[in-house]
Coordinates of C-alpha atoms in Angstrom, one line a residue:
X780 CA -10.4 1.9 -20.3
X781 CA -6.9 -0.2 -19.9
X782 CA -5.9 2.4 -17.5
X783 CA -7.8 0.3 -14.8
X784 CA -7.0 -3.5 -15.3
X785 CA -3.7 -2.8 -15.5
X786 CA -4.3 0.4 -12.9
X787 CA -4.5 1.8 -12.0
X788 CA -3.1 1.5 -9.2
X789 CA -6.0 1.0 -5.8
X790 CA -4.2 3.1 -3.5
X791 CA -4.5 5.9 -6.0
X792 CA -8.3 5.8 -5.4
X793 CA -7.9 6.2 -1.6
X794 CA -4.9 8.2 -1.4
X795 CA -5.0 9.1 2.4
X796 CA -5.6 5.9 3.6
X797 CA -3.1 4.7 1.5
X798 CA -0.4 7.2 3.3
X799 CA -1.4 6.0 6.5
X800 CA -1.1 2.7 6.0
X801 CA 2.5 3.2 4.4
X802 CA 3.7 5.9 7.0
X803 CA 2.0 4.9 10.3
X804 CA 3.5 1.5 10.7
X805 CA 6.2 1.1 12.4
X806 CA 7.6 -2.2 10.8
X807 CA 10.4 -1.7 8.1
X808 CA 9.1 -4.5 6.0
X809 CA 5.3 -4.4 4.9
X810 CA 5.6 -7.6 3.4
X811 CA 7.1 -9.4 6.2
X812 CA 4.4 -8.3 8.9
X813 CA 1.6 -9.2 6.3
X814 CA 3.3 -12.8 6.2
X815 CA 3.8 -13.2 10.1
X816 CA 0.2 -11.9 10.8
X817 CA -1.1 -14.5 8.1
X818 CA 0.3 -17.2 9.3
X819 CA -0.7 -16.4 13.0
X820 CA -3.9 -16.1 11.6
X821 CA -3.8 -19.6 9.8
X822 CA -2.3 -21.3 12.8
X823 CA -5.0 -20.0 15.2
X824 CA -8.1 -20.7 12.5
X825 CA -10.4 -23.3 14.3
X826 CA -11.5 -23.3 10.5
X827 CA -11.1 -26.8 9.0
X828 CA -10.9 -25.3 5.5
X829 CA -7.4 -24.0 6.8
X830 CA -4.9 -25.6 3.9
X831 CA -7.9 -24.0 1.3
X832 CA -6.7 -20.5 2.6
X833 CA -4.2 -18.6 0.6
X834 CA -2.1 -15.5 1.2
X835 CA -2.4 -12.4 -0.9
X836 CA 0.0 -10.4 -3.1
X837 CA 0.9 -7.0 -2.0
X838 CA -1.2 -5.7 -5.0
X839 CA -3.8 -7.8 -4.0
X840 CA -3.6 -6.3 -0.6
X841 CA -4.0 -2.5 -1.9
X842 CA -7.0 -3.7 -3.7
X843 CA -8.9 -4.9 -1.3
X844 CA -8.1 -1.9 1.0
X845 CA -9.5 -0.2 -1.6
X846 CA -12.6 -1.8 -1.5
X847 CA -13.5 -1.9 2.3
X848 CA -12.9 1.8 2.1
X849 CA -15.0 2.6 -1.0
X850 CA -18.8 3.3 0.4
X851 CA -19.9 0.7 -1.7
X852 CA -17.7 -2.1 -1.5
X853 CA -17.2 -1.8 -4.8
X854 CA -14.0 -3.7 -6.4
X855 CA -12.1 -2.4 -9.1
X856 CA -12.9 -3.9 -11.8
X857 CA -11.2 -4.9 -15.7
X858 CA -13.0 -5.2 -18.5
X859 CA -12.2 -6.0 -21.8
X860 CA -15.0 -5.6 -25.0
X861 CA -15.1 -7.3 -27.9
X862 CA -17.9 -6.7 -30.5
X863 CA -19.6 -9.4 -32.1
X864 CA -22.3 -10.1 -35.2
X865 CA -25.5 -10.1 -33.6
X866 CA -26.5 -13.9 -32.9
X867 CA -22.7 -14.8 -32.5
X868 CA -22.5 -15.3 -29.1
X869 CA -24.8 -18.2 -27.0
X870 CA -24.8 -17.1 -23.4
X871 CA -25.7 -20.6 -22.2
X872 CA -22.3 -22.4 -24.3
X873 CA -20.3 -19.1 -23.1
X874 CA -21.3 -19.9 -19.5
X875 CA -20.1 -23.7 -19.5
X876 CA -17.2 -22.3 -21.1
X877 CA -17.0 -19.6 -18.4
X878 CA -17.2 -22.3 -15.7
X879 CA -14.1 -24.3 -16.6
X880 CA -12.1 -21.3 -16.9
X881 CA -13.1 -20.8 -13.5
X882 CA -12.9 -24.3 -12.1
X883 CA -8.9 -24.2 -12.9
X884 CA -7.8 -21.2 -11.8
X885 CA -8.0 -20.7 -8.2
X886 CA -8.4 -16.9 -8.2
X887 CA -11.8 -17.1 -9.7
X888 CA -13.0 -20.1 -7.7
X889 CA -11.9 -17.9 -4.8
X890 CA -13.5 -15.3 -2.3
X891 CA -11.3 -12.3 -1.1
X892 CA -11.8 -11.8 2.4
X893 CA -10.2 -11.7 5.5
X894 CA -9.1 -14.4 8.3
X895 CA -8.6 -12.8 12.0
X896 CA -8.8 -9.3 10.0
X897 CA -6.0 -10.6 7.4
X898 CA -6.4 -10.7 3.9
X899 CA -6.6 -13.7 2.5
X900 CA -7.9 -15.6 -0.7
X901 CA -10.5 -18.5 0.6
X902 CA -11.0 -21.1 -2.3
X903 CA -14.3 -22.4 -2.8
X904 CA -16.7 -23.8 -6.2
X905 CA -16.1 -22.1 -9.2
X906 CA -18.4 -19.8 -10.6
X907 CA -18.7 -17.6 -12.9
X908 CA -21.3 -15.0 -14.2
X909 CA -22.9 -14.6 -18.2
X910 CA -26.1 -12.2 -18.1
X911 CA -27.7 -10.5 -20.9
X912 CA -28.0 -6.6 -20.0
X913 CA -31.4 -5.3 -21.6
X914 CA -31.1 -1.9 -23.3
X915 CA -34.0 0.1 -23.1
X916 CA -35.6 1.8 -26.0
X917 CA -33.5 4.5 -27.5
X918 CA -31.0 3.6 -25.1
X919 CA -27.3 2.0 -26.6
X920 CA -25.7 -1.4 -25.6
X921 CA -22.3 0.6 -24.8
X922 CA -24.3 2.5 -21.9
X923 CA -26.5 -0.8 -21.0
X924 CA -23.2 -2.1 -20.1
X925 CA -21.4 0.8 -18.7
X926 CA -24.7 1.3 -15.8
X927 CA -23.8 -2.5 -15.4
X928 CA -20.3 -2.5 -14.6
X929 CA -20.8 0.7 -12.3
X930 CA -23.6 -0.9 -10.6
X931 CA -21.7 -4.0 -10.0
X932 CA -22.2 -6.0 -6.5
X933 CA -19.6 -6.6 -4.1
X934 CA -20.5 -10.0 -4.0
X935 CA -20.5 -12.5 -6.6
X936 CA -18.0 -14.1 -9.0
X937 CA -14.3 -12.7 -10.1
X938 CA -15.4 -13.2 -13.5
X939 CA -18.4 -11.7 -15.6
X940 CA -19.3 -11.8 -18.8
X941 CA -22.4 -9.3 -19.9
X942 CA -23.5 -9.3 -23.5
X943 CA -25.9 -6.5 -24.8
X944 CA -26.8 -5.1 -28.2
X945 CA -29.5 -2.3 -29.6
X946 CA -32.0 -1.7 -32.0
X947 CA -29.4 0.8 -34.1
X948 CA -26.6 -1.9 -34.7
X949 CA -26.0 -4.9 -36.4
X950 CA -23.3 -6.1 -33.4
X951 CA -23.6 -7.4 -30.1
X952 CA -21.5 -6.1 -27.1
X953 CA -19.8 -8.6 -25.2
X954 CA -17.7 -7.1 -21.7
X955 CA -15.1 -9.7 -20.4
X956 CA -14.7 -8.1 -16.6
X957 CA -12.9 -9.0 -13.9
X958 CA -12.3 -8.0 -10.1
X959 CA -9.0 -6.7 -10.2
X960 CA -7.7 -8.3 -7.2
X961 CA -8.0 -11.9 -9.5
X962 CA -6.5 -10.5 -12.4
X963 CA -3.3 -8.6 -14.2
X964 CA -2.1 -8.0 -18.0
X965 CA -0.9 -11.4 -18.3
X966 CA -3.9 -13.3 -16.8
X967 CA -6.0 -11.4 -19.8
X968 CA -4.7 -13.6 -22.3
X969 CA -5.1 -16.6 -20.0
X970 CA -8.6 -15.9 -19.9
X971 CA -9.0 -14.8 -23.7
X972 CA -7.2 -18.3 -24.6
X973 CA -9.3 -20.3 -22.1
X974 CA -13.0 -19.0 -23.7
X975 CA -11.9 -19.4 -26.8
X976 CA -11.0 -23.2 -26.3
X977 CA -13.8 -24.0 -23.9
X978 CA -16.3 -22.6 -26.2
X979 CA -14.8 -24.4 -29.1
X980 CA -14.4 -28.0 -27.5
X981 CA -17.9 -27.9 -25.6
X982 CA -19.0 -31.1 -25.3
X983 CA -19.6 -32.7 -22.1
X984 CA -15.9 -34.6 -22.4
X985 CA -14.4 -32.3 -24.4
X986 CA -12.1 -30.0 -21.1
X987 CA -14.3 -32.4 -18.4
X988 CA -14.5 -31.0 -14.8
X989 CA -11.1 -31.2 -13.3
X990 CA -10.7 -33.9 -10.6
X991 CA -9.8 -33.2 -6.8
X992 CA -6.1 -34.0 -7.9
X993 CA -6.1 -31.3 -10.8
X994 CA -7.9 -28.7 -8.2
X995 CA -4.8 -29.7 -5.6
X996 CA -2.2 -29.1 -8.4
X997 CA -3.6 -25.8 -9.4
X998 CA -3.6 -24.7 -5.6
X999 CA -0.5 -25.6 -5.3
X1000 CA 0.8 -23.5 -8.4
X1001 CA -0.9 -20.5 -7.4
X1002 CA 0.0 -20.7 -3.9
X1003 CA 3.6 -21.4 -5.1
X1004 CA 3.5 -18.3 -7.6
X1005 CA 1.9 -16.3 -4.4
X1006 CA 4.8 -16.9 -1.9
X1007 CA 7.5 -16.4 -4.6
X1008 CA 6.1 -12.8 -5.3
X1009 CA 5.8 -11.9 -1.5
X1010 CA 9.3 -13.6 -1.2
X1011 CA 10.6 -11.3 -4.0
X1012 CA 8.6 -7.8 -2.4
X1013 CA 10.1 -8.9 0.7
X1014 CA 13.5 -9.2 -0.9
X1015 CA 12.8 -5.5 -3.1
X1016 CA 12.1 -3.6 0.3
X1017 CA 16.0 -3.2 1.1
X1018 CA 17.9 -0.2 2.9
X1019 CA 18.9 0.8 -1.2
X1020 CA 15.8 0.9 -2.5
X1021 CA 14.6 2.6 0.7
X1022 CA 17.0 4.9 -0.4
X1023 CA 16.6 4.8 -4.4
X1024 CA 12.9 6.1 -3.5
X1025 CA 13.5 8.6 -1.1
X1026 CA 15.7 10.3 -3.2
X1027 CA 13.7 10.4 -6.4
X1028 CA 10.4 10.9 -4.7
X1029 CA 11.4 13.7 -1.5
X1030 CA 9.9 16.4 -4.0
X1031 CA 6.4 15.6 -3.8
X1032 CA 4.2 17.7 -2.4
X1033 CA 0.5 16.3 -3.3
X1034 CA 0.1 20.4 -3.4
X1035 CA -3.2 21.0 -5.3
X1036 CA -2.3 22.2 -9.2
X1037 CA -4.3 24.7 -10.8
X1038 CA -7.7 25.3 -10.7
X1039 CA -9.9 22.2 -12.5
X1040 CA -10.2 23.3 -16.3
X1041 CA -7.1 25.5 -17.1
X1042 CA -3.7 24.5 -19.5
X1043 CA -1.0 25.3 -17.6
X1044 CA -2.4 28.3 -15.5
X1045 CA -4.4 30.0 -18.5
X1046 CA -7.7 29.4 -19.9
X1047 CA -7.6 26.4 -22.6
X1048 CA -7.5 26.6 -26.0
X1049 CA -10.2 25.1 -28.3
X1050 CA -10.5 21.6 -28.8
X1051 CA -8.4 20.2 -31.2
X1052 CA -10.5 19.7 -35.0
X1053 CA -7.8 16.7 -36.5
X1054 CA -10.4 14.1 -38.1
X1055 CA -8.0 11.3 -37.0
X1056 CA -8.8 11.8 -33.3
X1057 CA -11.6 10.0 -32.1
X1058 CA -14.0 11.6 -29.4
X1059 CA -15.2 8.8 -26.9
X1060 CA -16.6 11.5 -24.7
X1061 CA -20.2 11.4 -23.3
X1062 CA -22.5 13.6 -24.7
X1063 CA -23.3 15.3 -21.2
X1064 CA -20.4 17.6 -20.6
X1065 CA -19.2 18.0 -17.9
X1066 CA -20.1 14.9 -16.2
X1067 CA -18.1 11.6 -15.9
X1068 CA -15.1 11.0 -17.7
X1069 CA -14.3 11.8 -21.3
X1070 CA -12.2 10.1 -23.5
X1071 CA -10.2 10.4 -26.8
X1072 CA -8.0 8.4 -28.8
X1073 CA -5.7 8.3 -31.9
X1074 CA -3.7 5.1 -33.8
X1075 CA 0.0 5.8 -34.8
X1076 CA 0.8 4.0 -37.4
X1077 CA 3.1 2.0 -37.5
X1078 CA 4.0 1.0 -34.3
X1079 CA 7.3 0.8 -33.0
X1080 CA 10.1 -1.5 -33.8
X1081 CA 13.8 -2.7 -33.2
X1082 CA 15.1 -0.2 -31.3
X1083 CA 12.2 2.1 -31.3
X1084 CA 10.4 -0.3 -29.3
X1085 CA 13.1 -0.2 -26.6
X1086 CA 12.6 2.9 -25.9
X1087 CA 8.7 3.5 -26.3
X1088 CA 8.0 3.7 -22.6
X1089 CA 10.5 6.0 -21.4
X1090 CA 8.6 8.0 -24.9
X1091 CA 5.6 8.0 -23.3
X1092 CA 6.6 8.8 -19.8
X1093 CA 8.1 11.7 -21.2
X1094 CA 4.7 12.7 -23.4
X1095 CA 2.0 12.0 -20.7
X1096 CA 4.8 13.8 -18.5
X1097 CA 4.1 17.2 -21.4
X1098 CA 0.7 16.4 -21.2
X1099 CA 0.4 16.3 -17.5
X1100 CA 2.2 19.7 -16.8
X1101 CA -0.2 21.0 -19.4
X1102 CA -3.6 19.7 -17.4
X1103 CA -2.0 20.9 -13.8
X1104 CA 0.7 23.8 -14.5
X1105 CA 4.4 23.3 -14.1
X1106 CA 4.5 24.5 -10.0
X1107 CA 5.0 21.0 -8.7
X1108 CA 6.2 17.7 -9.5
X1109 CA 3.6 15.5 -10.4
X1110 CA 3.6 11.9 -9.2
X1111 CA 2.5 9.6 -12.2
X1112 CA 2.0 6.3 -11.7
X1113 CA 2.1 3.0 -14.0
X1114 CA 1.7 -1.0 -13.4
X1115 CA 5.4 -2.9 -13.9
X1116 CA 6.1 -6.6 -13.6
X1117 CA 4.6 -9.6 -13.6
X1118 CA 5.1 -13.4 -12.0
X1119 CA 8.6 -14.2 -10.8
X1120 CA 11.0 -16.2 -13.5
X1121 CA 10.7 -19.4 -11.4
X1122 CA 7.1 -19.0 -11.1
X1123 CA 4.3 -20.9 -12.4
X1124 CA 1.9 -18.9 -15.1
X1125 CA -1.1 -18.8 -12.8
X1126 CA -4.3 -16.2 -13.6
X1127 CA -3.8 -13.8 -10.8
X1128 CA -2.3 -10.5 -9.6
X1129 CA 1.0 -9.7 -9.4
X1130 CA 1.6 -5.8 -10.8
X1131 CA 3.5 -3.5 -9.0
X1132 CA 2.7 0.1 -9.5
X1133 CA 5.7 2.7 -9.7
X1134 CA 6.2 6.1 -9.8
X1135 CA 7.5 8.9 -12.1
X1136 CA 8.0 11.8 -10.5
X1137 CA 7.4 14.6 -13.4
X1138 CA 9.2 17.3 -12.4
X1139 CA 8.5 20.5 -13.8
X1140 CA 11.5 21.8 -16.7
X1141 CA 12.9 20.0 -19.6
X1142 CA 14.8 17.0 -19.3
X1143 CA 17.2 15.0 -22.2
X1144 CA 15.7 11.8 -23.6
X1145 CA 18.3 10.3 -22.6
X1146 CA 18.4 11.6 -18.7
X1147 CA 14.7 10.4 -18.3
X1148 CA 15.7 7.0 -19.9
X1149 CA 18.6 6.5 -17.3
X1150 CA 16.5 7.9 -14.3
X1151 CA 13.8 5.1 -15.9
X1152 CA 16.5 2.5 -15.7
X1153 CA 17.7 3.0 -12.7
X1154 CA 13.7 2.7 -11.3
X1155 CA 13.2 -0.6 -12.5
X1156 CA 16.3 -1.8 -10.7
X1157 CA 14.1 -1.0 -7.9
X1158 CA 11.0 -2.2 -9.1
X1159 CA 9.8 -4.9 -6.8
X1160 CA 9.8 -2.7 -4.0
X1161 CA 5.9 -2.7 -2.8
X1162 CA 4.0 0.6 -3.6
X1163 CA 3.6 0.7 0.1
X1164 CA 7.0 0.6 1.1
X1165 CA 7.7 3.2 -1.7
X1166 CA 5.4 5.8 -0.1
X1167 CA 6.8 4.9 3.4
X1168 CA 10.3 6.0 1.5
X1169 CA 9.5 9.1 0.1
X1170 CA 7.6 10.7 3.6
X1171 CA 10.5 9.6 5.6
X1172 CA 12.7 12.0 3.4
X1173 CA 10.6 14.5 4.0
X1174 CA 7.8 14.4 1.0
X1175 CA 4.5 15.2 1.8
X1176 CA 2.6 13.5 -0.5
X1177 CA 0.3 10.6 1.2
X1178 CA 0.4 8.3 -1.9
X1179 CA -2.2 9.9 -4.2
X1180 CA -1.3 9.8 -7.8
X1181 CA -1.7 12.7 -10.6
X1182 CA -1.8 10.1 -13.6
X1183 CA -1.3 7.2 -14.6
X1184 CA 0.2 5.5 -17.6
X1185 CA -0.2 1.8 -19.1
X1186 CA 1.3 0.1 -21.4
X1187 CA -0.1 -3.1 -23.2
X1188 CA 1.6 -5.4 -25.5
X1189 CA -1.4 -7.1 -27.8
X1190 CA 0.9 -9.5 -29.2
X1191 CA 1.2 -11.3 -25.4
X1192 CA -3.1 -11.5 -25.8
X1193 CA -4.5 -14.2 -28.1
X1194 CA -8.1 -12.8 -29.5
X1195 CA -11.2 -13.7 -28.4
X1196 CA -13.0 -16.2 -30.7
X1197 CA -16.4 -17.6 -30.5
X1198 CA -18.7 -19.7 -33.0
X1199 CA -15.2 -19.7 -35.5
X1200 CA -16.0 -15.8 -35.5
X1201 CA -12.9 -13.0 -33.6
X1202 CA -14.3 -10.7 -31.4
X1203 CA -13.2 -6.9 -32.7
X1204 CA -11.7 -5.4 -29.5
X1205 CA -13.5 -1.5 -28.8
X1206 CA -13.2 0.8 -25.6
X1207 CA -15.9 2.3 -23.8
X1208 CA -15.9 5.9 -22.3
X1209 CA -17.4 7.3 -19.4
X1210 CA -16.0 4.3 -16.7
X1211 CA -14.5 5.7 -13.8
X1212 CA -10.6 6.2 -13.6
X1213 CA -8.2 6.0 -10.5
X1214 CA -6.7 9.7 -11.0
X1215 CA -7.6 13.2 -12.3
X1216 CA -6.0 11.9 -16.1
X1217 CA -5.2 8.0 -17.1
X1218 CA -3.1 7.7 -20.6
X1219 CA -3.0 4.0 -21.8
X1220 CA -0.8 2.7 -25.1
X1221 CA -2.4 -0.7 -26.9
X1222 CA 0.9 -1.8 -29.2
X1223 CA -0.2 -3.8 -31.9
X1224 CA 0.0 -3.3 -35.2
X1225 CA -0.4 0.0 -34.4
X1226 CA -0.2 2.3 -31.9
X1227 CA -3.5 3.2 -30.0
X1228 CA -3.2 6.0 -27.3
X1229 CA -6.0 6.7 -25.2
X1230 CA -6.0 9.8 -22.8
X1231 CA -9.3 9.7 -20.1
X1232 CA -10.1 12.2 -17.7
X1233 CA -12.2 13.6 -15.2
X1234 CA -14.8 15.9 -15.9
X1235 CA -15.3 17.2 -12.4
X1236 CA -10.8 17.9 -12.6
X1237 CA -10.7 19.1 -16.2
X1238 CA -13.0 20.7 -18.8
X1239 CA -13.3 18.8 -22.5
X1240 CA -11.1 21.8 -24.0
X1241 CA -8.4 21.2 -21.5
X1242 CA -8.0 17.4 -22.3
X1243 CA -7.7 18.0 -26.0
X1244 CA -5.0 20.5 -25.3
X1245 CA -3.4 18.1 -23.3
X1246 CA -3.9 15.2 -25.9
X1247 CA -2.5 17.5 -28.5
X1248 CA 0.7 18.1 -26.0
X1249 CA 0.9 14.2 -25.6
X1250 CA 0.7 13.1 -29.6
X1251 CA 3.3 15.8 -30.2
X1252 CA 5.8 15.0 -27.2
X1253 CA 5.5 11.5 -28.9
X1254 CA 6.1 12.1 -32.3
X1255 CA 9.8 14.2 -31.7

């Protein structure tokens, strides 16, 4: 689900480590002490690689925190799915295709690691990865893939590309994934643009390998799009919006809510029956996450499009208070920004995630909108640093989120086309999420909310109250 590549944000999935790390520094600047111990770190490398090792954005940072601490070492990972006629896609052209993508963006020809226990980006060869996933009998290509992407190593390639299909369909499966850590909203329709051009144009001249010169530029472009962001969250972690944050967020608590499976305190209602809402849900119930979805048609426009986020702050917001009761504020979190305006277009990281604080009683359209406003004013502040805010007024919540909300503009993503044929974009259930409930909102033509959730937090009957809440927040 969406929820993750634009994510979902990493600290969410280790929420105490994430507290620690904001609270239990004593350094007022994150960002700052990251860049002095970096280039210690460089300076004192007897590595002669030293000029091919890059610093990290402060999403970048969270990520691989993320990872050391999983008991796996598993990344969070993006995947995009498109679905193709069977015999449409040839893994070996996809792969050279796959490879040059790779070979010009340095955060796929790149290992995240550390240097002297920094974080750091090491460039080395591109690679990339294109496997065909066997299905087993009676077995589906969505859950071929979905044991692939769970099962997937911590070592290996940034980008993946696993195609699968079954003996029931006419279509073939193909999941675009990527480590997180290499990739944001933006860098999607870099890499969507890129496969569709290298596969077109492949021929052994057609792109050609890029020259040392061409790999220097692109190092240089990424590296200058990687200081300007940690020059700008350097910048964003100021006494105001030290302040800004403390005030907004000194009412988290990170209490538990209600017990996993009740609406609001009481036993749920029954699912919802509205033919228009599509059930993504495993069949097992009550294991792994569930999923539903409905298009609303058309999307917004003009003016309504200005204000569709602060709409759907307010619905998850219903819906939220629904899944967990109304005893707490509720700290829901969503991805923001992107490169800075002077910065080049690079594939990379560069979200921010903020947070909503979805207190419980009604509040105007028009007083969430302005409270909205004033938090993007803030917005560069590193989700670090805005945790460090909130427990030094007094909050204690160590950084774990509730939900989390994304938002993703198709018309910024050019399709996926291979063999003259457009991939038809689906969505798989079941993948894990970051948070007890992840809402995401695809504007295209339409409007296509998604609402995934944990079994082991919430029952089926639960979530469909809660989408029901959502879809009717968002229609008044």
């Amino acid at each position: 689900m969406p929820a993750s590549r634009t994510t979902a944000n990493p600290a969410a999935a280790n929420p105490a480590a994430a507290g620690r790390t904001a609270a239990g520094r004593s350094t007022a600047n994150l960002t700052t002490a990251y860049l002095t111990r970096y280039r210690s770190a460089v300076a004192s490398s007897t590595d002669p690689a030293g000029p091919a090792v890059l610093p990290v954005t402060g999403a970048q940072r969270r990520f691989l925190l993320a990872r050391r601490l999983d008991p796996q070492g598993r990344p969070d990972v993006v995947p995009l799915f498109f679905a193709f006629p069977r015999g449409t896609v040839d893994p070996a052209r996809l792969h050279r295709a796959a490879l040059r993508i790779a070979a010009r963006h340095p955060a796929l020809r790149g290992t995240f690691t550390t240097l002297r226990g920094t974080p750091v980006l090491r460039l080395g060869q591109p690679s990339a990865e294109v496997r065909e996933v066997p299905v087993p009998p009676g077995g589906t290509a969505d859950e071929a893939l979905r044991r692939a992407l769970l099962g997937w190593p911590a070592e290996g390639p940034a980008l993946r590309l696993l195609l699968a299909h079954d003996a029931e369909h006419d279509e073939e499966l193909l999941a675009v994934a990527l480590d997180h850590a290499a990739c944001d909203e933006q860098s999607l329709g870099i890499v969507t643009a890129g496969l569709t051009l290298a596969y077109r144009e492949d021929a052994p001249d057609a792109l050609g390998d890029p020259g040392p010169q061409a790999l220097e530029e692109a190092a240089a472009a990424y590296r200058e799009a990687v200081e300007l962001q940690l020059a700008a969250e350097a910048a964003a972690a100021s006494p105001a919006a030290h302040a800004h944050w403390a005030a907004r967020l000194s009412g988290l608590t990170g209490a538990p809510g209600t017990e996993p499976g009740t609406v609001g305190g009481e036993h749920p209602t029954d699912p919802t029956t509205d033919p228009t809402t599509t059930q993504l849900t495993d069949p097992a119930a009550g294991q792994g996450t569930g999923m539903l979805s409905r298009r609303l048609s058309p999307a917004a426009e003009g003016a309504g499009r200005r204000i569709a986020f602060p709409a759907l702050l307010d619905a998850v917001t219903s819906a939220a208070h629904r899944l967990f009761g109304s005893q707490r504020a509720l700290a829901l979190g969503y991805p923001w920004g992107g490169r800075p305006a002077a910065a080049p277009q690079v594939l990379g990281c560069f979200l921010n995630t903020l947070v909503h604080p979805a207190t419980p009683g009604p509040a105007t359209p028009d007083e969430l909108s302005a409270a909205w406003w004033d938090d993007l004013d803030h917005a560069d502040m590193p989700f670090d640093e805005v945790v460090h805010a909130a427990r030094s007024a007094g909050a204690q919540w160590t950084g774990t989120l509730d939900g989390l909300l994304t938002f993703e503009d198709l018309h910024r993503r050019p399709p996926l086309v291979l063999g003259g044929t457009e991939g038809r974009e689906t969505h798989l259930a079941g993948r894990p999420i970051a948070a007890p409930f992840a809402v995401s909102a695809s504007h295209g033509e339409d409007l296509l909310i998604r609402l995934a959730w944990d079994r082991t937090h919430f029952t089926d009957a639960a979530a469909h109250t809660a989408f029901d809440t959502l879809l009717h927040t968002l229609r008044s």
